[in-house]
Amino acid sequence: MFATLLQATGAGDKLVTPEVPWSHLAPQLILVVGATVGVIAAAALRGRLRRSVGAVGAAVVAGAAIVSIIPLWHRVSNPAQGPISAVNGAIGVDRFSLFVTALLCAAVILASFTAEAYLQREGLDGPEFSLLLLLAAAGGSVMAGANDLIVMFIGIEVLSLAVYVLAAMHARRISSQESGLKYFLLGGFASAFLLYGIALTYGATGTTSLLRVQSFLAERVLTDDGLLLGGLALMLVGFAFKVGAVPFHMWTPDVYQGAPSPVTGFMAAAVKTAAFAGMLRVFVVGFASYADLWRPVVGALAIASLVVGAVMSVVQTNVKRMLAYSSIAHAGFVLLGVDAASAEGTAASLFYLAAYTAMALGTFAVVTVVGGSGDGAHTLDAYRGLGRRRPGLALAMSLFLLAQAGTPVTIGFLAKLGVIRAAIDADQWALAIVAMLTAVISTFMYLRIVVAMYFAESESESDDRGELRIPWGVGVTIGVAVIATLVLGVVPGPLEHLSDDALPVLVAVDGR
Amino acid sequence: MSAPVFAAATAAPFNPLLVMILVPLIGAAVVALMPKARADLVRQVAVIFSLISGASSLYLLSEFVTKQGDFQFELRHAWMKSFGISWHFGVDGISLFLLVLTGVLFPLAIVAVDPGHDHKPYYAWLLVLMAGSMGVFVALDLVVFFLFFEIVLVPMYFLIGLWGHGDRIYAATKFFLYTMFGSALMLVGIVATAYLHQRGTGGDWTFDVVEIASKPGISTGASRWIFASFALAFAVKVPLFPLHTWLPDAHTEAPTAGSVILAGVMLKLGTYGFVRFGLYLFPEASRFFAPVLLTLGVIGIIWGAICATMQKDLKRLVAYSSVAHLGFIVLGTFSLTKEGIEGAVLQMVNHGITTPALFLLVGMIYERRHTRNIDELGGLQVSAPILAGFFTLAMLASVGLPGLNGFPGEFLALAGAFKGARWWAIVAASGVILAALYLLWAYQRVFHGAAEGDNATMRDLRLVEGLVLAPLCALIIVLGVYPKVMLDRIEPSVTALVEHMQHAEGGGR
């Protein structure tokens, strides 16, 4: 594959197969191999495995991937060595890609614990669920490190295919099927847009390598850059679809509503993170010289996402749809950091994504519990009186919601502060003001859920929905998310350091 | 400053500021972990923790060095280094008495009112609220200030929503969203302040109030915009006309302890913010916007008085009287004279004593009669003479009778306004008369006349209730007769602030 690529870009007449320094790709390899071995084992031992094996296995594999990141992080942080790349410069190993990979793995761990409880309750078979999470994370990790647009495409497809299946995972629920199909069809369109954009970019610059695109644009001034602009626009459409930015958000409410709740949480947290990582890498770094042209478009996407996400979330009555629109608004906030097109902006975006990962996974873990058997109780009514029935659960949910609203002493506040700072630093005053005003509108929606949980009188005491069970898996997820939301909101130092350092760099150094 | 000898006076054995913030937080955690069934125990624990915090505010008062305008008991600890945010705390004469007020009011509010149900979360939220209120008054970093300024919304939201009366959900949500709306733009303003200051002075990013004020680097035009964003947040909190409509709802529907804290402490966040972050950081912009704010303040005085006169609900009447009283504070602040600002600070504290006393009394009446409708009450002084006596005292203080604590602040604020903003002062002075009108009229309807039905058999104050009211009433008299205790400590800081403003404006940019 790479060989043909190289040939196409005129690397030489002779086929040169690049040497692959496998150790640099350890996190991705662990994820892929773990998933593959898991699928085979599941098929061979069908029925003889306890259900929780899948979740625990996925968590162990993702944990191992995180562990493998630590030496790599130290290595690329070492000023004597610096960031490196693998496979002839096609995959970058820098602190940016490592940070995003670690974030995705953390999301896998939390989501698989929630999923374990969900599968148990719904009587669904299958360690496949957790293993698909691993594959998705591997795809996202490739996206975060892609120094080549084709590799980016491979990453996005691996991620998306896994998530399409995950969305349709609840085979007995028609809404889950519908959600998967919708996501698949619209996602296919988005991929096509992205691929077409890559093709046009290739046509304009003669290469798909971001590194060579960069040097190409540095050396030459294009007198007619229509082709390149078309390519940029189409790629932006593809990414905007994946992050769920307005006006490419249409799928979000339906898919979020229909997908199994743990999957929705994973989509909100991990898919968004991976797509934004790709976007940051391609636009902020690869096409930095065209920033003046794409920034206004990203700014417009941000404003549209903020306004539509906030306003539409208020009029929903289904909590999953509310959270879907709120995730659109959050995408708008992250776009603020992308729009800044600066080191601060990238760091702020990463911080925001990390914060949102914790908050979203926690929120959807609660949603999973409240959804009840059949995963259908997602109206506001289902939350009525939750403060009495399960005070702990209601308190955790309130914390996640208030954190998403940006209340201080939670990580959500610092995330918002970071992107606002980046926007003002880039002289985007209007964006900063719109973002804060829409945050107030979103707050109203979050408060509606809080009101339902605490203040609404349960009209009929006899309406006994039965005791909500909180299985241990969900308990773990919620507990970790609560700790992350609160502790990192007070002591953000560690995460702040990591995200500040995690800047994408384009290098072709196949270090050893 | 004139007395460098006292410079080392902050060598107290411990720093009370941290105790004041952290102890209630720990208390909230302890309360949250206690068994649900032991309501009395929960209450005792809450009282103890709030008392420790309150006692350290009194300790702060005793250790505070008079005749010194600088910040004392300063603490600084880096929080987010790359952003230039630090936990920077400090007290000066302007914030000192607001802290003491917070320290006194919370234990009283906790002792005075029994929530009736869900004791555990109730006391936990009150303690969180106490920590947040303390934090607002000691924060000397813009982000840390914003953090506390916002966090107090959450406990108050739950207090109104869960333990309030009537239309409590509507009131709680309205309260939350109004304040949130105000402060949303302030966050942009805060980041803009740090950004423009960094660009203007060429240093590092910093959100430190003292540093930003000491090295001006923000252009006049920009500082006006930023001031406007701050002013909006504070105007909602004060509240200034026409942003005041959340206040009557929130005050009326809140449980008594909530009203006490709202009136006593939380309304001061706005007026305190104007002094600390408006005047101090943006002197020129404050002068530029002073006519607008003076006008809104005066409208508030008159409008609040007119609305109060027309209320049928006794609690709502007291709530509207707050709108009027807070108007005087704004008037004094934006007269931008030394007397005016001193009066404003004095009035912040004094309003924080009299109005909570009135709310407590209204709460006690409501508890007995289950109505706050003025028409259904009458002749209460026959059945409850002691309650009537306390009410008379608090009401007269609220009217501004000389010799009681309402007078010196209002007088100084008006005197300052007369120097700096004469025409506004003249209109505002009529508000004093209106206050006498609506309060005395209400008193007459509620306490005079013949008592009928339940009014005739109403029980008088219990001992505990008397003990709760006694400290407030003692303060009403002591601070009315001898305001010098406070002025000695407030004056140097206000003088320093006024000099700072003159210097900053005179120095030009």
PDB file of N, CA, C and O in Angstrom, chain B residues 241-277:
ATOM      1  N   PHE B 241     -32.091  48.447  38.626  1.00  0.00           N
ATOM      2  CA  PHE B 241     -33.185  48.589  37.670  1.00  0.00           C
ATOM      3  C   PHE B 241     -32.575  48.603  36.274  1.00  0.00           C
ATOM      4  O   PHE B 241     -31.541  49.206  36.083  1.00  0.00           O
ATOM      5  N   PRO B 242     -33.056  47.998  35.260  1.00  0.00           N
ATOM      6  CA  PRO B 242     -34.246  47.152  35.115  1.00  0.00           C
ATOM      7  C   PRO B 242     -33.918  45.643  35.191  1.00  0.00           C
ATOM      8  O   PRO B 242     -34.678  44.857  34.687  1.00  0.00           O
ATOM      9  N   LEU B 243     -32.799  45.294  35.808  1.00  0.00           N
ATOM     10  CA  LEU B 243     -32.419  43.889  35.855  1.00  0.00           C
ATOM     11  C   LEU B 243     -32.805  43.250  37.190  1.00  0.00           C
ATOM     12  O   LEU B 243     -32.318  42.197  37.554  1.00  0.00           O
ATOM     13  N   HIS B 244     -33.684  43.939  37.917  1.00  0.00           N
ATOM     14  CA  HIS B 244     -33.938  43.534  39.303  1.00  0.00           C
ATOM     15  C   HIS B 244     -35.049  42.517  39.445  1.00  0.00           C
ATOM     16  O   HIS B 244     -35.329  42.078  40.553  1.00  0.00           O
ATOM     17  N   THR B 245     -35.696  42.135  38.346  1.00  0.00           N
ATOM     18  CA  THR B 245     -36.965  41.405  38.512  1.00  0.00           C
ATOM     19  C   THR B 245     -36.783  40.011  39.096  1.00  0.00           C
ATOM     20  O   THR B 245     -37.735  39.427  39.577  1.00  0.00           O
ATOM     21  N   TRP B 246     -35.558  39.492  39.064  1.00  0.00           N
ATOM     22  CA  TRP B 246     -35.371  38.176  39.692  1.00  0.00           C
ATOM     23  C   TRP B 246     -35.452  38.282  41.204  1.00  0.00           C
ATOM     24  O   TRP B 246     -35.802  37.323  41.883  1.00  0.00           O
ATOM     25  N   LEU B 247     -35.109  39.458  41.734  1.00  0.00           N
ATOM     26  CA  LEU B 247     -34.954  39.575  43.183  1.00  0.00           C
ATOM     27  C   LEU B 247     -36.242  39.364  43.972  1.00  0.00           C
ATOM     28  O   LEU B 247     -36.256  38.554  44.901  1.00  0.00           O
ATOM     29  N   PRO B 248     -37.342  40.052  43.623  1.00  0.00           N
ATOM     30  CA  PRO B 248     -38.562  39.821  44.415  1.00  0.00           C
ATOM     31  C   PRO B 248     -38.980  38.357  44.386  1.00  0.00           C
ATOM     32  O   PRO B 248     -39.375  37.809  45.422  1.00  0.00           O
ATOM     33  N   ASP B 249     -38.867  37.716  43.226  1.00  0.00           N
ATOM     34  CA  ASP B 249     -39.249  36.306  43.143  1.00  0.00           C
ATOM     35  C   ASP B 249     -38.349  35.450  44.020  1.00  0.00           C
ATOM     36  O   ASP B 249     -38.817  34.644  44.820  1.00  0.00           O
ATOM     37  N   ALA B 250     -37.041  35.627  43.845  1.00  0.00           N
ATOM     38  CA  ALA B 250     -36.112  34.781  44.587  1.00  0.00           C
ATOM     39  C   ALA B 250     -36.253  34.991  46.083  1.00  0.00           C
ATOM     40  O   ALA B 250     -36.306  34.035  46.854  1.00  0.00           O
ATOM     41  N   HIS B 251     -36.356  36.255  46.497  1.00  0.00           N
ATOM     42  CA  HIS B 251     -36.457  36.531  47.928  1.00  0.00           C
ATOM     43  C   HIS B 251     -37.736  35.973  48.522  1.00  0.00           C
ATOM     44  O   HIS B 251     -37.757  35.459  49.631  1.00  0.00           O
ATOM     45  N   THR B 252     -38.809  36.132  47.763  1.00  0.00           N
ATOM     46  CA  THR B 252     -40.099  35.748  48.325  1.00  0.00           C
ATOM     47  C   THR B 252     -40.219  34.233  48.415  1.00  0.00           C
ATOM     48  O   THR B 252     -40.707  33.690  49.393  1.00  0.00           O
ATOM     49  N   GLU B 253     -39.754  33.531  47.377  1.00  0.00           N
ATOM     50  CA  GLU B 253     -39.938  32.086  47.368  1.00  0.00           C
ATOM     51  C   GLU B 253     -38.860  31.345  48.161  1.00  0.00           C
ATOM     52  O   GLU B 253     -39.021  30.184  48.476  1.00  0.00           O
ATOM     53  N   ALA B 254     -37.750  32.030  48.444  1.00  0.00           N
ATOM     54  CA  ALA B 254     -36.662  31.357  49.147  1.00  0.00           C
ATOM     55  C   ALA B 254     -37.084  30.997  50.567  1.00  0.00           C
ATOM     56  O   ALA B 254     -37.940  31.659  51.151  1.00  0.00           O
ATOM     57  N   PRO B 255     -36.495  29.942  51.137  1.00  0.00           N
ATOM     58  CA  PRO B 255     -36.716  29.696  52.559  1.00  0.00           C
ATOM     59  C   PRO B 255     -36.106  30.856  53.344  1.00  0.00           C
ATOM     60  O   PRO B 255     -35.253  31.578  52.820  1.00  0.00           O
ATOM     61  N   THR B 256     -36.522  31.021  54.599  1.00  0.00           N
ATOM     62  CA  THR B 256     -36.082  32.198  55.355  1.00  0.00           C
ATOM     63  C   THR B 256     -34.565  32.323  55.388  1.00  0.00           C
ATOM     64  O   THR B 256     -34.018  33.397  55.149  1.00  0.00           O
ATOM     65  N   ALA B 257     -33.872  31.205  55.632  1.00  0.00           N
ATOM     66  CA  ALA B 257     -32.409  31.293  55.681  1.00  0.00           C
ATOM     67  C   ALA B 257     -31.862  31.763  54.344  1.00  0.00           C
ATOM     68  O   ALA B 257     -30.914  32.552  54.280  1.00  0.00           O
ATOM     69  N   GLY B 258     -32.480  31.299  53.267  1.00  0.00           N
ATOM     70  CA  GLY B 258     -32.043  31.721  51.937  1.00  0.00           C
ATOM     71  C   GLY B 258     -32.230  33.211  51.748  1.00  0.00           C
ATOM     72  O   GLY B 258     -31.337  33.902  51.241  1.00  0.00           O
ATOM     73  N   SER B 259     -33.392  33.746  52.187  1.00  0.00           N
ATOM     74  CA  SER B 259     -33.616  35.192  52.057  1.00  0.00           C
ATOM     75  C   SER B 259     -32.605  35.961  52.877  1.00  0.00           C
ATOM     76  O   SER B 259     -32.090  36.992  52.448  1.00  0.00           O
ATOM     77  N   VAL B 260     -32.324  35.455  54.075  1.00  0.00           N
ATOM     78  CA  VAL B 260     -31.367  36.139  54.954  1.00  0.00           C
ATOM     79  C   VAL B 260     -30.014  36.237  54.257  1.00  0.00           C
ATOM     80  O   VAL B 260     -29.407  37.311  54.209  1.00  0.00           O
ATOM     81  N   ILE B 261     -29.567  35.133  53.677  1.00  0.00           N
ATOM     82  CA  ILE B 261     -28.254  35.128  53.040  1.00  0.00           C
ATOM     83  C   ILE B 261     -28.276  35.928  51.750  1.00  0.00           C
ATOM     84  O   ILE B 261     -27.347  36.675  51.442  1.00  0.00           O
ATOM     85  N   LEU B 262     -29.362  35.782  51.007  1.00  0.00           N
ATOM     86  CA  LEU B 262     -29.476  36.551  49.763  1.00  0.00           C
ATOM     87  C   LEU B 262     -29.366  38.035  50.051  1.00  0.00           C
ATOM     88  O   LEU B 262     -28.554  38.744  49.447  1.00  0.00           O
ATOM     89  N   ALA B 263     -30.181  38.513  50.988  1.00  0.00           N
ATOM     90  CA  ALA B 263     -30.197  39.946  51.270  1.00  0.00           C
ATOM     91  C   ALA B 263     -28.923  40.377  51.978  1.00  0.00           C
ATOM     92  O   ALA B 263     -28.342  41.408  51.674  1.00  0.00           O
ATOM     93  N   GLY B 264     -28.489  39.553  52.916  1.00  0.00           N
ATOM     94  CA  GLY B 264     -27.367  39.977  53.742  1.00  0.00           C
ATOM     95  C   GLY B 264     -26.052  39.909  53.017  1.00  0.00           C
ATOM     96  O   GLY B 264     -25.219  40.810  53.132  1.00  0.00           O
ATOM     97  N   VAL B 265     -25.826  38.831  52.297  1.00  0.00           N
ATOM     98  CA  VAL B 265     -24.500  38.613  51.725  1.00  0.00           C
ATOM     99  C   VAL B 265     -24.498  38.709  50.210  1.00  0.00           C
ATOM    100  O   VAL B 265     -23.698  39.435  49.615  1.00  0.00           O
ATOM    101  N   MET B 266     -25.436  37.993  49.561  1.00  0.00           N
ATOM    102  CA  MET B 266     -25.261  37.827  48.118  1.00  0.00           C
ATOM    103  C   MET B 266     -25.524  39.084  47.315  1.00  0.00           C
ATOM    104  O   MET B 266     -24.926  39.287  46.260  1.00  0.00           O
ATOM    105  N   LEU B 267     -26.407  39.941  47.798  1.00  0.00           N
ATOM    106  CA  LEU B 267     -26.611  41.186  47.058  1.00  0.00           C
ATOM    107  C   LEU B 267     -25.358  42.043  47.109  1.00  0.00           C
ATOM    108  O   LEU B 267     -25.108  42.858  46.227  1.00  0.00           O
ATOM    109  N   LYS B 268     -24.553  41.852  48.134  1.00  0.00           N
ATOM    110  CA  LYS B 268     -23.343  42.666  48.281  1.00  0.00           C
ATOM    111  C   LYS B 268     -22.256  42.244  47.290  1.00  0.00           C
ATOM    112  O   LYS B 268     -21.305  42.977  47.072  1.00  0.00           O
ATOM    113  N   LEU B 269     -22.403  41.045  46.722  1.00  0.00           N
ATOM    114  CA  LEU B 269     -21.379  40.625  45.759  1.00  0.00           C
ATOM    115  C   LEU B 269     -21.315  41.616  44.612  1.00  0.00           C
ATOM    116  O   LEU B 269     -20.246  41.926  44.098  1.00  0.00           O
ATOM    117  N   GLY B 270     -22.475  42.118  44.190  1.00  0.00           N
ATOM    118  CA  GLY B 270     -22.497  43.055  43.083  1.00  0.00           C
ATOM    119  C   GLY B 270     -21.906  44.399  43.465  1.00  0.00           C
ATOM    120  O   GLY B 270     -21.030  44.928  42.776  1.00  0.00           O
ATOM    121  N   THR B 271     -22.370  44.949  44.588  1.00  0.00           N
ATOM    122  CA  THR B 271     -21.877  46.276  44.976  1.00  0.00           C
ATOM    123  C   THR B 271     -20.393  46.211  45.342  1.00  0.00           C
ATOM    124  O   THR B 271     -19.630  47.108  45.003  1.00  0.00           O
ATOM    125  N   TYR B 272     -20.014  45.132  46.006  1.00  0.00           N
ATOM    126  CA  TYR B 272     -18.597  44.957  46.318  1.00  0.00           C
ATOM    127  C   TYR B 272     -17.789  44.845  45.027  1.00  0.00           C
ATOM    128  O   TYR B 272     -16.705  45.439  44.897  1.00  0.00           O
ATOM    129  N   GLY B 273     -18.324  44.097  44.052  1.00  0.00           N
ATOM    130  CA  GLY B 273     -17.635  43.953  42.768  1.00  0.00           C
ATOM    131  C   GLY B 273     -17.419  45.309  42.103  1.00  0.00           C
ATOM    132  O   GLY B 273     -16.351  45.581  41.560  1.00  0.00           O
ATOM    133  N   PHE B 274     -18.450  46.174  42.174  1.00  0.00           N
ATOM    134  CA  PHE B 274     -18.300  47.502  41.579  1.00  0.00           C
ATOM    135  C   PHE B 274     -17.112  48.232  42.200  1.00  0.00           C
ATOM    136  O   PHE B 274     -16.307  48.847  41.507  1.00  0.00           O
ATOM    137  N   VAL B 275     -16.996  48.165  43.527  1.00  0.00           N
ATOM    138  CA  VAL B 275     -15.932  48.920  44.185  1.00  0.00           C
ATOM    139  C   VAL B 275     -14.577  48.274  43.882  1.00  0.00           C
ATOM    140  O   VAL B 275     -13.640  48.942  43.461  1.00  0.00           O
ATOM    141  N   ARG B 276     -14.506  46.955  44.082  1.00  0.00           N
ATOM    142  CA  ARG B 276     -13.210  46.291  43.995  1.00  0.00           C
ATOM    143  C   ARG B 276     -12.720  46.164  42.552  1.00  0.00           C
ATOM    144  O   ARG B 276     -11.544  46.363  42.276  1.00  0.00           O
ATOM    145  N   PHE B 277     -13.612  45.790  41.649  1.00  0.00           N
ATOM    146  CA  PHE B 277     -13.153  45.493  40.300  1.00  0.00           C
ATOM    147  C   PHE B 277     -13.526  46.574  39.308  1.00  0.00           C
ATOM    148  O   PHE B 277     -12.906  46.699  38.273  1.00  0.00           O
TER     149      PHE B 277
END
